[in-house]
Amino acid sequence: MMNRVEAAANTNNQLFIPYIVAGDPTIEVTIDLARVLEESGAHILELGVPYSDPLADGPVIQAAANRSLQEGTSLQTVIDTVRQIRAAGIRIPIVLFCYVNPILKYGLHDAVKAASEAGVDGWLVPDLPYEENDEMKKTCNEYGNVLISLVAPTSNERVKRIAKEAQGFLYCVSSLGVTGVREEFDHRLDTFITAASESSSVPLAVGFGVSKREHVARLHTQGYGAVVGSRIVKEIEKYETMLRDPNQRSKALLQIKTFVQSLVSS
């Protein structure tokens, strides 16, 4: 049976995948944001598990992770949050963006099993090398989840191997360095993505630095998905005070929804 991530990736050639940090600014708000993003046309939600030493994350997402960690968010909290998201009737496929340490601390098998039972559809582990992902991939597949692979312009000859074995969608890193808002893409992006797509049996989505409507439109025109993280997280930070206030929250959520919809409107 096709997993929800695979189904979404295979039926939409203009994938839109937003990223948020679970627990930023609160768990309650995360559940509301999941609904807002689903209603805004997102096909898959990347839900970040906050971590104190996030190698792939730029300052915007690091700050969001710190806000979440101050709320006491852990991998267990995130799994419980996904259960609440599903209980609220939100059906968007969810991929957990999680560093390897919290998974190992929880226990790899137990983490994947618990997450799958809660309603998680896939995992993306940015600091787990392709050469060492066998056990994680096997366990994900055992519980009906996919393990999303990352390829970067520096992956060189590994791109073909990683792309060939990718599941769900292949996450292409648009630039060198960490996540963040960028004005333009790296000039080598087209060559790199073309090489990746020639070897990939799954759709491609491009992230790291995708921050405005023009970026999303360009990728969609080329038939690739767009992952938008830092720019949306920045918007959440902007409305943090309102989001924390139950009387102001719906107003803030509407502002964020309008912004997200502007990213994907043609």
PDB file of C-alpha atoms in Angstrom:
ATOM      1  CA  MET A   1       0.000   0.000   0.000  1.00  0.00           C
ATOM      2  CA  MET A   2       1.301   3.471  -0.875  1.00  0.00           C
ATOM      3  CA  ASN A   3       2.383   5.623   2.054  1.00  0.00           C
ATOM      4  CA  ARG A   4       0.761   9.106   2.353  1.00  0.00           C
ATOM      5  CA  VAL A   5       4.019  10.912   1.468  1.00  0.00           C
ATOM      6  CA  GLU A   6       4.428   8.768  -1.653  1.00  0.00           C
ATOM      7  CA  ALA A   7       0.792   9.332  -2.629  1.00  0.00           C
ATOM      8  CA  ALA A   8       1.142  13.127  -2.265  1.00  0.00           C
ATOM      9  CA  ALA A   9       4.464  13.206  -4.131  1.00  0.00           C
ATOM     10  CA  ASN A  10       3.162  11.071  -6.980  1.00  0.00           C
ATOM     11  CA  THR A  11      -0.068  12.999  -7.523  1.00  0.00           C
ATOM     12  CA  ASN A  12       1.309  16.561  -7.376  1.00  0.00           C
ATOM     13  CA  ASN A  13       4.017  17.681  -9.794  1.00  0.00           C
ATOM     14  CA  GLN A  14       4.123  21.062  -8.044  1.00  0.00           C
ATOM     15  CA  LEU A  15       4.744  19.920  -4.486  1.00  0.00           C
ATOM     16  CA  PHE A  16       4.621  22.541  -1.769  1.00  0.00           C
ATOM     17  CA  ILE A  17       6.256  21.419   1.488  1.00  0.00           C
ATOM     18  CA  PRO A  18       6.350  23.889   4.384  1.00  0.00           C
ATOM     19  CA  TYR A  19       8.608  23.347   7.405  1.00  0.00           C
ATOM     20  CA  ILE A  20       7.859  24.451  10.961  1.00  0.00           C
ATOM     21  CA  VAL A  21       9.465  23.633  14.311  1.00  0.00           C
ATOM     22  CA  ALA A  22       7.158  21.661  16.613  1.00  0.00           C
ATOM     23  CA  GLY A  23       6.491  23.590  19.826  1.00  0.00           C
ATOM     24  CA  ASP A  24       7.333  27.010  18.357  1.00  0.00           C
ATOM     25  CA  PRO A  25       6.010  28.981  20.093  1.00  0.00           C
ATOM     26  CA  THR A  26       3.763  26.330  21.775  1.00  0.00           C
ATOM     27  CA  ILE A  27       2.409  22.863  21.015  1.00  0.00           C
ATOM     28  CA  GLU A  28      -1.146  24.222  20.854  1.00  0.00           C
ATOM     29  CA  VAL A  29      -0.071  26.690  18.156  1.00  0.00           C
ATOM     30  CA  THR A  30       1.738  23.923  16.225  1.00  0.00           C
ATOM     31  CA  ILE A  31      -1.560  22.024  15.910  1.00  0.00           C
ATOM     32  CA  ASP A  32      -3.287  25.184  14.652  1.00  0.00           C
ATOM     33  CA  LEU A  33      -0.440  25.842  12.200  1.00  0.00           C
ATOM     34  CA  ALA A  34      -0.689  22.310  10.805  1.00  0.00           C
ATOM     35  CA  ARG A  35      -4.335  22.998   9.963  1.00  0.00           C
ATOM     36  CA  VAL A  36      -3.518  26.413   8.477  1.00  0.00           C
ATOM     37  CA  LEU A  37      -0.782  24.925   6.277  1.00  0.00           C
ATOM     38  CA  GLU A  38      -3.055  22.110   5.099  1.00  0.00           C
ATOM     39  CA  GLU A  39      -5.766  24.663   4.246  1.00  0.00           C
ATOM     40  CA  SER A  40      -3.164  26.827   2.446  1.00  0.00           C
ATOM     41  CA  GLY A  41      -2.489  24.076  -0.084  1.00  0.00           C
ATOM     42  CA  ALA A  42       0.535  22.316   1.433  1.00  0.00           C
ATOM     43  CA  HIS A  43       0.942  18.749   0.195  1.00  0.00           C
ATOM     44  CA  ILE A  44       3.337  17.506   2.898  1.00  0.00           C
ATOM     45  CA  LEU A  45       4.293  19.025   6.264  1.00  0.00           C
ATOM     46  CA  GLU A  46       7.875  18.872   7.501  1.00  0.00           C
ATOM     47  CA  LEU A  47       7.742  19.037  11.273  1.00  0.00           C
ATOM     48  CA  GLY A  48      11.052  19.865  12.922  1.00  0.00           C
ATOM     49  CA  VAL A  49      12.055  18.178  16.170  1.00  0.00           C
ATOM     50  CA  PRO A  50      13.993  20.857  18.108  1.00  0.00           C
ATOM     51  CA  TYR A  51      17.604  20.020  18.850  1.00  0.00           C
ATOM     52  CA  SER A  52      20.267  21.964  20.734  1.00  0.00           C
ATOM     53  CA  ASP A  53      23.034  21.469  18.144  1.00  0.00           C
ATOM     54  CA  PRO A  54      21.349  21.684  14.731  1.00  0.00           C
ATOM     55  CA  LEU A  55      24.186  21.471  12.172  1.00  0.00           C
ATOM     56  CA  ALA A  56      22.009  22.060   9.099  1.00  0.00           C
ATOM     57  CA  ASP A  57      19.961  24.946  10.497  1.00  0.00           C
ATOM     58  CA  GLY A  58      20.579  28.648  10.103  1.00  0.00           C
ATOM     59  CA  PRO A  59      19.870  31.320  12.753  1.00  0.00           C
ATOM     60  CA  VAL A  60      16.104  31.606  12.122  1.00  0.00           C
ATOM     61  CA  ILE A  61      15.417  27.908  12.694  1.00  0.00           C
ATOM     62  CA  GLN A  62      17.955  27.700  15.533  1.00  0.00           C
ATOM     63  CA  ALA A  63      16.072  30.488  17.319  1.00  0.00           C
ATOM     64  CA  ALA A  64      12.780  28.655  16.768  1.00  0.00           C
ATOM     65  CA  ALA A  65      14.306  25.421  18.125  1.00  0.00           C
ATOM     66  CA  ASN A  66      15.490  27.300  21.209  1.00  0.00           C
ATOM     67  CA  ARG A  67      12.005  28.739  21.799  1.00  0.00           C
ATOM     68  CA  SER A  68      10.586  25.238  21.512  1.00  0.00           C
ATOM     69  CA  LEU A  69      13.212  23.663  23.789  1.00  0.00           C
ATOM     70  CA  GLN A  70      12.428  26.319  26.401  1.00  0.00           C
ATOM     71  CA  GLU A  71       8.846  25.033  26.285  1.00  0.00           C
ATOM     72  CA  GLY A  72      10.226  21.575  27.134  1.00  0.00           C
ATOM     73  CA  THR A  73       9.635  20.013  23.695  1.00  0.00           C
ATOM     74  CA  SER A  74      11.238  16.609  23.129  1.00  0.00           C
ATOM     75  CA  LEU A  75      10.877  13.882  20.501  1.00  0.00           C
ATOM     76  CA  GLN A  76       8.186  12.326  22.715  1.00  0.00           C
ATOM     77  CA  THR A  77       6.334  15.667  22.836  1.00  0.00           C
ATOM     78  CA  VAL A  78       6.474  15.893  19.031  1.00  0.00           C
ATOM     79  CA  ILE A  79       5.123  12.354  18.615  1.00  0.00           C
ATOM     80  CA  ASP A  80       2.276  13.221  21.033  1.00  0.00           C
ATOM     81  CA  THR A  81       1.643  16.414  19.042  1.00  0.00           C
ATOM     82  CA  VAL A  82       1.263  14.440  15.813  1.00  0.00           C
ATOM     83  CA  ARG A  83      -1.304  12.250  17.596  1.00  0.00           C
ATOM     84  CA  GLN A  84      -3.224  15.422  18.526  1.00  0.00           C
ATOM     85  CA  ILE A  85      -2.937  16.738  14.959  1.00  0.00           C
ATOM     86  CA  ARG A  86      -4.488  13.502  13.668  1.00  0.00           C
ATOM     87  CA  ALA A  87      -7.182  13.565  16.380  1.00  0.00           C
ATOM     88  CA  ALA A  88      -8.091  17.073  15.152  1.00  0.00           C
ATOM     89  CA  GLY A  89      -8.845  15.584  11.708  1.00  0.00           C
ATOM     90  CA  ILE A  90      -5.763  17.021   9.981  1.00  0.00           C
ATOM     91  CA  ARG A  91      -4.706  14.542   7.299  1.00  0.00           C
ATOM     92  CA  ILE A  92      -1.674  16.175   5.652  1.00  0.00           C
ATOM     93  CA  PRO A  93       1.291  13.739   5.347  1.00  0.00           C
ATOM     94  CA  ILE A  94       3.847  14.501   8.075  1.00  0.00           C
ATOM     95  CA  VAL A  95       7.608  14.016   7.800  1.00  0.00           C
ATOM     96  CA  LEU A  96       9.624  14.478  10.990  1.00  0.00           C
ATOM     97  CA  PHE A  97      12.832  16.447  10.410  1.00  0.00           C
ATOM     98  CA  CYS A  98      14.917  15.076  13.251  1.00  0.00           C
ATOM     99  CA  TYR A  99      18.632  14.866  14.054  1.00  0.00           C
ATOM    100  CA  VAL A 100      20.010  11.433  14.832  1.00  0.00           C
ATOM    101  CA  ASN A 101      20.769  11.985  18.554  1.00  0.00           C
ATOM    102  CA  PRO A 102      17.160  12.330  19.769  1.00  0.00           C
ATOM    103  CA  ILE A 103      16.288   9.172  17.782  1.00  0.00           C
ATOM    104  CA  LEU A 104      19.125   7.151  19.319  1.00  0.00           C
ATOM    105  CA  LYS A 105      18.314   8.477  22.789  1.00  0.00           C
ATOM    106  CA  TYR A 106      14.684   7.365  22.383  1.00  0.00           C
ATOM    107  CA  GLY A 107      15.702   4.088  20.722  1.00  0.00           C
ATOM    108  CA  LEU A 108      15.561   3.903  16.934  1.00  0.00           C
ATOM    109  CA  HIS A 109      13.012   1.091  16.676  1.00  0.00           C
ATOM    110  CA  ASP A 110      10.812   2.484  19.456  1.00  0.00           C
ATOM    111  CA  ALA A 111      10.911   6.013  18.005  1.00  0.00           C
ATOM    112  CA  VAL A 112       9.834   4.950  14.513  1.00  0.00           C
ATOM    113  CA  LYS A 113       7.145   2.598  15.885  1.00  0.00           C
ATOM    114  CA  ALA A 114       5.694   5.232  18.249  1.00  0.00           C
ATOM    115  CA  ALA A 115       5.770   7.940  15.584  1.00  0.00           C
ATOM    116  CA  SER A 116       4.109   5.723  13.007  1.00  0.00           C
ATOM    117  CA  GLU A 117       1.354   4.768  15.462  1.00  0.00           C
ATOM    118  CA  ALA A 118       0.808   8.484  16.192  1.00  0.00           C
ATOM    119  CA  GLY A 119       0.354   9.274  12.485  1.00  0.00           C
ATOM    120  CA  VAL A 120       3.833  10.160  11.188  1.00  0.00           C
ATOM    121  CA  ASP A 121       4.435   9.186   7.544  1.00  0.00           C
ATOM    122  CA  GLY A 122       8.170   9.705   7.112  1.00  0.00           C
ATOM    123  CA  TRP A 123      11.482  10.850   8.556  1.00  0.00           C
ATOM    124  CA  LEU A 124      14.280  13.112   7.350  1.00  0.00           C
ATOM    125  CA  VAL A 125      17.513  12.805   9.361  1.00  0.00           C
ATOM    126  CA  PRO A 126      19.956  15.456   8.077  1.00  0.00           C
ATOM    127  CA  ASP A 127      23.020  14.190   9.959  1.00  0.00           C
ATOM    128  CA  LEU A 128      22.559  10.501   9.122  1.00  0.00           C
ATOM    129  CA  PRO A 129      24.917   9.693   6.208  1.00  0.00           C
ATOM    130  CA  TYR A 130      23.481   7.686   3.312  1.00  0.00           C
ATOM    131  CA  GLU A 131      26.129   5.017   3.943  1.00  0.00           C
ATOM    132  CA  GLU A 132      24.811   4.476   7.483  1.00  0.00           C
ATOM    133  CA  ASN A 133      21.049   4.670   6.922  1.00  0.00           C
ATOM    134  CA  ASP A 134      20.231   0.978   6.393  1.00  0.00           C
ATOM    135  CA  GLU A 135      18.782   0.293   9.832  1.00  0.00           C
ATOM    136  CA  MET A 136      16.752   3.520   9.870  1.00  0.00           C
ATOM    137  CA  LYS A 137      15.380   2.866   6.386  1.00  0.00           C
ATOM    138  CA  LYS A 138      14.519  -0.754   7.169  1.00  0.00           C
ATOM    139  CA  THR A 139      12.732   0.235  10.394  1.00  0.00           C
ATOM    140  CA  CYS A 140      10.822   3.061   8.669  1.00  0.00           C
ATOM    141  CA  ASN A 141       9.655   0.690   5.949  1.00  0.00           C
ATOM    142  CA  GLU A 142       8.661  -1.925   8.525  1.00  0.00           C
ATOM    143  CA  TYR A 143       6.199   0.597   9.990  1.00  0.00           C
ATOM    144  CA  GLY A 144       4.936   1.981   6.682  1.00  0.00           C
ATOM    145  CA  ASN A 145       7.094   5.120   6.815  1.00  0.00           C
ATOM    146  CA  VAL A 146       9.525   6.467   4.219  1.00  0.00           C
ATOM    147  CA  LEU A 147      13.038   7.751   4.903  1.00  0.00           C
ATOM    148  CA  ILE A 148      13.591  10.927   2.886  1.00  0.00           C
ATOM    149  CA  SER A 149      17.070  11.317   1.380  1.00  0.00           C
ATOM    150  CA  LEU A 150      18.984  14.590   1.117  1.00  0.00           C
ATOM    151  CA  VAL A 151      21.378  15.379  -1.728  1.00  0.00           C
ATOM    152  CA  ALA A 152      23.537  18.469  -1.960  1.00  0.00           C
ATOM    153  CA  PRO A 153      25.640  20.009  -4.751  1.00  0.00           C
ATOM    154  CA  THR A 154      28.665  18.582  -2.913  1.00  0.00           C
ATOM    155  CA  SER A 155      27.320  14.995  -3.018  1.00  0.00           C
ATOM    156  CA  ASN A 156      29.063  14.544  -6.414  1.00  0.00           C
ATOM    157  CA  GLU A 157      29.245  10.901  -7.473  1.00  0.00           C
ATOM    158  CA  ARG A 158      27.034   9.883  -4.509  1.00  0.00           C
ATOM    159  CA  VAL A 159      24.056  11.746  -6.047  1.00  0.00           C
ATOM    160  CA  LYS A 160      23.243   8.904  -8.444  1.00  0.00           C
ATOM    161  CA  ARG A 161      23.329   6.240  -5.744  1.00  0.00           C
ATOM    162  CA  ILE A 162      21.294   8.289  -3.265  1.00  0.00           C
ATOM    163  CA  ALA A 163      18.760   9.334  -5.934  1.00  0.00           C
ATOM    164  CA  LYS A 164      18.287   5.786  -7.177  1.00  0.00           C
ATOM    165  CA  GLU A 165      17.314   4.550  -3.704  1.00  0.00           C
ATOM    166  CA  ALA A 166      15.272   7.583  -2.629  1.00  0.00           C
ATOM    167  CA  GLN A 167      11.807   7.126  -1.133  1.00  0.00           C
ATOM    168  CA  GLY A 168       8.829   9.494  -1.142  1.00  0.00           C
ATOM    169  CA  PHE A 169      10.619  12.461  -2.655  1.00  0.00           C
ATOM    170  CA  LEU A 170      14.276  13.388  -3.059  1.00  0.00           C
ATOM    171  CA  TYR A 171      15.195  16.487  -1.050  1.00  0.00           C
ATOM    172  CA  CYS A 172      17.705  18.565  -3.043  1.00  0.00           C
ATOM    173  CA  VAL A 173      19.649  21.142  -1.058  1.00  0.00           C
ATOM    174  CA  SER A 174      19.740  24.275  -3.204  1.00  0.00           C
ATOM    175  CA  SER A 175      22.902  25.748  -1.769  1.00  0.00           C
ATOM    176  CA  LEU A 176      25.948  25.089   0.350  1.00  0.00           C
ATOM    177  CA  GLY A 177      25.762  25.812   4.060  1.00  0.00           C
ATOM    178  CA  VAL A 178      22.815  25.940   6.431  1.00  0.00           C
ATOM    179  CA  THR A 179      19.121  26.674   5.975  1.00  0.00           C
ATOM    180  CA  GLY A 180      18.078  30.301   5.659  1.00  0.00           C
ATOM    181  CA  VAL A 181      16.398  32.961   3.565  1.00  0.00           C
ATOM    182  CA  ARG A 182      18.292  33.713   0.373  1.00  0.00           C
ATOM    183  CA  GLU A 183      17.676  36.139  -2.466  1.00  0.00           C
ATOM    184  CA  GLU A 184      18.966  33.938  -5.291  1.00  0.00           C
ATOM    185  CA  PHE A 185      19.756  30.281  -5.909  1.00  0.00           C
ATOM    186  CA  ASP A 186      23.292  28.973  -6.363  1.00  0.00           C
ATOM    187  CA  HIS A 187      24.197  29.232 -10.074  1.00  0.00           C
ATOM    188  CA  ARG A 188      25.016  25.509 -10.163  1.00  0.00           C
ATOM    189  CA  LEU A 189      21.515  24.506  -9.058  1.00  0.00           C
ATOM    190  CA  ASP A 190      20.099  23.592 -12.492  1.00  0.00           C
ATOM    191  CA  THR A 191      23.008  21.310 -13.390  1.00  0.00           C
ATOM    192  CA  PHE A 192      22.845  19.611 -10.015  1.00  0.00           C
ATOM    193  CA  ILE A 193      19.063  19.075 -10.062  1.00  0.00           C
ATOM    194  CA  THR A 194      19.114  17.770 -13.628  1.00  0.00           C
ATOM    195  CA  ALA A 195      21.757  15.202 -12.648  1.00  0.00           C
ATOM    196  CA  ALA A 196      19.716  14.175  -9.596  1.00  0.00           C
ATOM    197  CA  SER A 197      16.443  13.896 -11.528  1.00  0.00           C
ATOM    198  CA  GLU A 198      18.026  11.670 -14.183  1.00  0.00           C
ATOM    199  CA  SER A 199      18.815   9.063 -11.512  1.00  0.00           C
ATOM    200  CA  SER A 200      15.795   9.491  -9.254  1.00  0.00           C
ATOM    201  CA  SER A 201      12.745   7.264  -9.393  1.00  0.00           C
ATOM    202  CA  VAL A 202      10.811   9.667  -7.108  1.00  0.00           C
ATOM    203  CA  PRO A 203       9.846  13.358  -7.519  1.00  0.00           C
ATOM    204  CA  LEU A 204      12.337  16.049  -6.474  1.00  0.00           C
ATOM    205  CA  ALA A 205      11.787  18.866  -3.993  1.00  0.00           C
ATOM    206  CA  VAL A 206      14.243  21.710  -3.489  1.00  0.00           C
ATOM    207  CA  GLY A 207      14.879  23.366  -0.129  1.00  0.00           C
ATOM    208  CA  PHE A 208      17.361  25.517   1.849  1.00  0.00           C
ATOM    209  CA  GLY A 209      16.975  29.124   0.735  1.00  0.00           C
ATOM    210  CA  VAL A 210      13.575  28.864  -1.013  1.00  0.00           C
ATOM    211  CA  SER A 211      12.039  32.007   0.415  1.00  0.00           C
ATOM    212  CA  LYS A 212       9.802  33.867  -2.037  1.00  0.00           C
ATOM    213  CA  ARG A 213       7.038  33.359  -4.558  1.00  0.00           C
ATOM    214  CA  GLU A 214       9.449  33.708  -7.502  1.00  0.00           C
ATOM    215  CA  HIS A 215      11.567  30.835  -6.146  1.00  0.00           C
ATOM    216  CA  VAL A 216       8.520  28.582  -5.701  1.00  0.00           C
ATOM    217  CA  ALA A 217       7.154  29.507  -9.144  1.00  0.00           C
ATOM    218  CA  ARG A 218      10.486  28.799 -10.827  1.00  0.00           C
ATOM    219  CA  LEU A 219      10.768  25.362  -9.226  1.00  0.00           C
ATOM    220  CA  HIS A 220       7.138  24.488  -9.973  1.00  0.00           C
ATOM    221  CA  THR A 221       7.571  25.553 -13.612  1.00  0.00           C
ATOM    222  CA  GLN A 222      10.491  23.129 -13.849  1.00  0.00           C
ATOM    223  CA  GLY A 223       8.345  20.347 -12.362  1.00  0.00           C
ATOM    224  CA  TYR A 224      10.074  20.280  -8.968  1.00  0.00           C
ATOM    225  CA  GLY A 225       8.636  20.651  -5.489  1.00  0.00           C
ATOM    226  CA  ALA A 226       9.491  23.538  -3.163  1.00  0.00           C
ATOM    227  CA  VAL A 227      10.350  23.251   0.531  1.00  0.00           C
ATOM    228  CA  VAL A 228       9.941  26.540   2.418  1.00  0.00           C
ATOM    229  CA  GLY A 229      11.225  26.624   5.994  1.00  0.00           C
ATOM    230  CA  SER A 230      13.077  29.654   7.334  1.00  0.00           C
ATOM    231  CA  ARG A 231      10.783  32.172   5.657  1.00  0.00           C
ATOM    232  CA  ILE A 232       7.672  30.645   7.248  1.00  0.00           C
ATOM    233  CA  VAL A 233       9.414  30.220  10.617  1.00  0.00           C
ATOM    234  CA  LYS A 234      10.374  33.914  10.428  1.00  0.00           C
ATOM    235  CA  GLU A 235       6.696  34.775   9.979  1.00  0.00           C
ATOM    236  CA  ILE A 236       5.790  32.665  13.034  1.00  0.00           C
ATOM    237  CA  GLU A 237       8.461  34.513  15.036  1.00  0.00           C
ATOM    238  CA  LYS A 238       7.026  37.843  13.878  1.00  0.00           C
ATOM    239  CA  TYR A 239       3.618  36.955  15.354  1.00  0.00           C
ATOM    240  CA  GLU A 240       4.920  35.081  18.421  1.00  0.00           C
ATOM    241  CA  THR A 241       3.269  37.350  20.996  1.00  0.00           C
ATOM    242  CA  MET A 242      -0.112  37.201  19.245  1.00  0.00           C
ATOM    243  CA  LEU A 243       0.152  33.429  18.767  1.00  0.00           C
ATOM    244  CA  ARG A 244       0.735  32.955  22.496  1.00  0.00           C
ATOM    245  CA  ASP A 245      -2.364  35.025  23.307  1.00  0.00           C
ATOM    246  CA  PRO A 246      -5.566  32.953  22.857  1.00  0.00           C
ATOM    247  CA  ASN A 247      -7.533  36.149  22.123  1.00  0.00           C
ATOM    248  CA  GLN A 248      -5.157  37.248  19.337  1.00  0.00           C
ATOM    249  CA  ARG A 249      -4.173  33.845  17.944  1.00  0.00           C
ATOM    250  CA  SER A 250      -6.797  33.528  15.220  1.00  0.00           C
ATOM    251  CA  LYS A 251      -5.781  36.945  13.847  1.00  0.00           C
ATOM    252  CA  ALA A 252      -2.111  35.906  13.757  1.00  0.00           C
ATOM    253  CA  LEU A 253      -2.955  32.560  12.122  1.00  0.00           C
ATOM    254  CA  LEU A 254      -4.894  34.394   9.425  1.00  0.00           C
ATOM    255  CA  GLN A 255      -1.880  36.634   8.715  1.00  0.00           C
ATOM    256  CA  ILE A 256       0.387  33.576   8.429  1.00  0.00           C
ATOM    257  CA  LYS A 257      -2.139  31.800   6.201  1.00  0.00           C
ATOM    258  CA  THR A 258      -2.315  34.818   3.884  1.00  0.00           C
ATOM    259  CA  PHE A 259       1.482  34.917   3.694  1.00  0.00           C
ATOM    260  CA  VAL A 260       1.800  31.176   2.957  1.00  0.00           C
ATOM    261  CA  GLN A 261      -0.885  31.376   0.262  1.00  0.00           C
ATOM    262  CA  SER A 262       1.018  34.271  -1.347  1.00  0.00           C
ATOM    263  CA  LEU A 263       4.050  31.973  -1.762  1.00  0.00           C
ATOM    264  CA  VAL A 264       2.131  29.503  -3.895  1.00  0.00           C
ATOM    265  CA  SER A 265      -0.276  31.778  -5.767  1.00  0.00           C
ATOM    266  CA  SER A 266       0.696  32.083  -9.414  1.00  0.00           C
TER     267      SER A 266
END
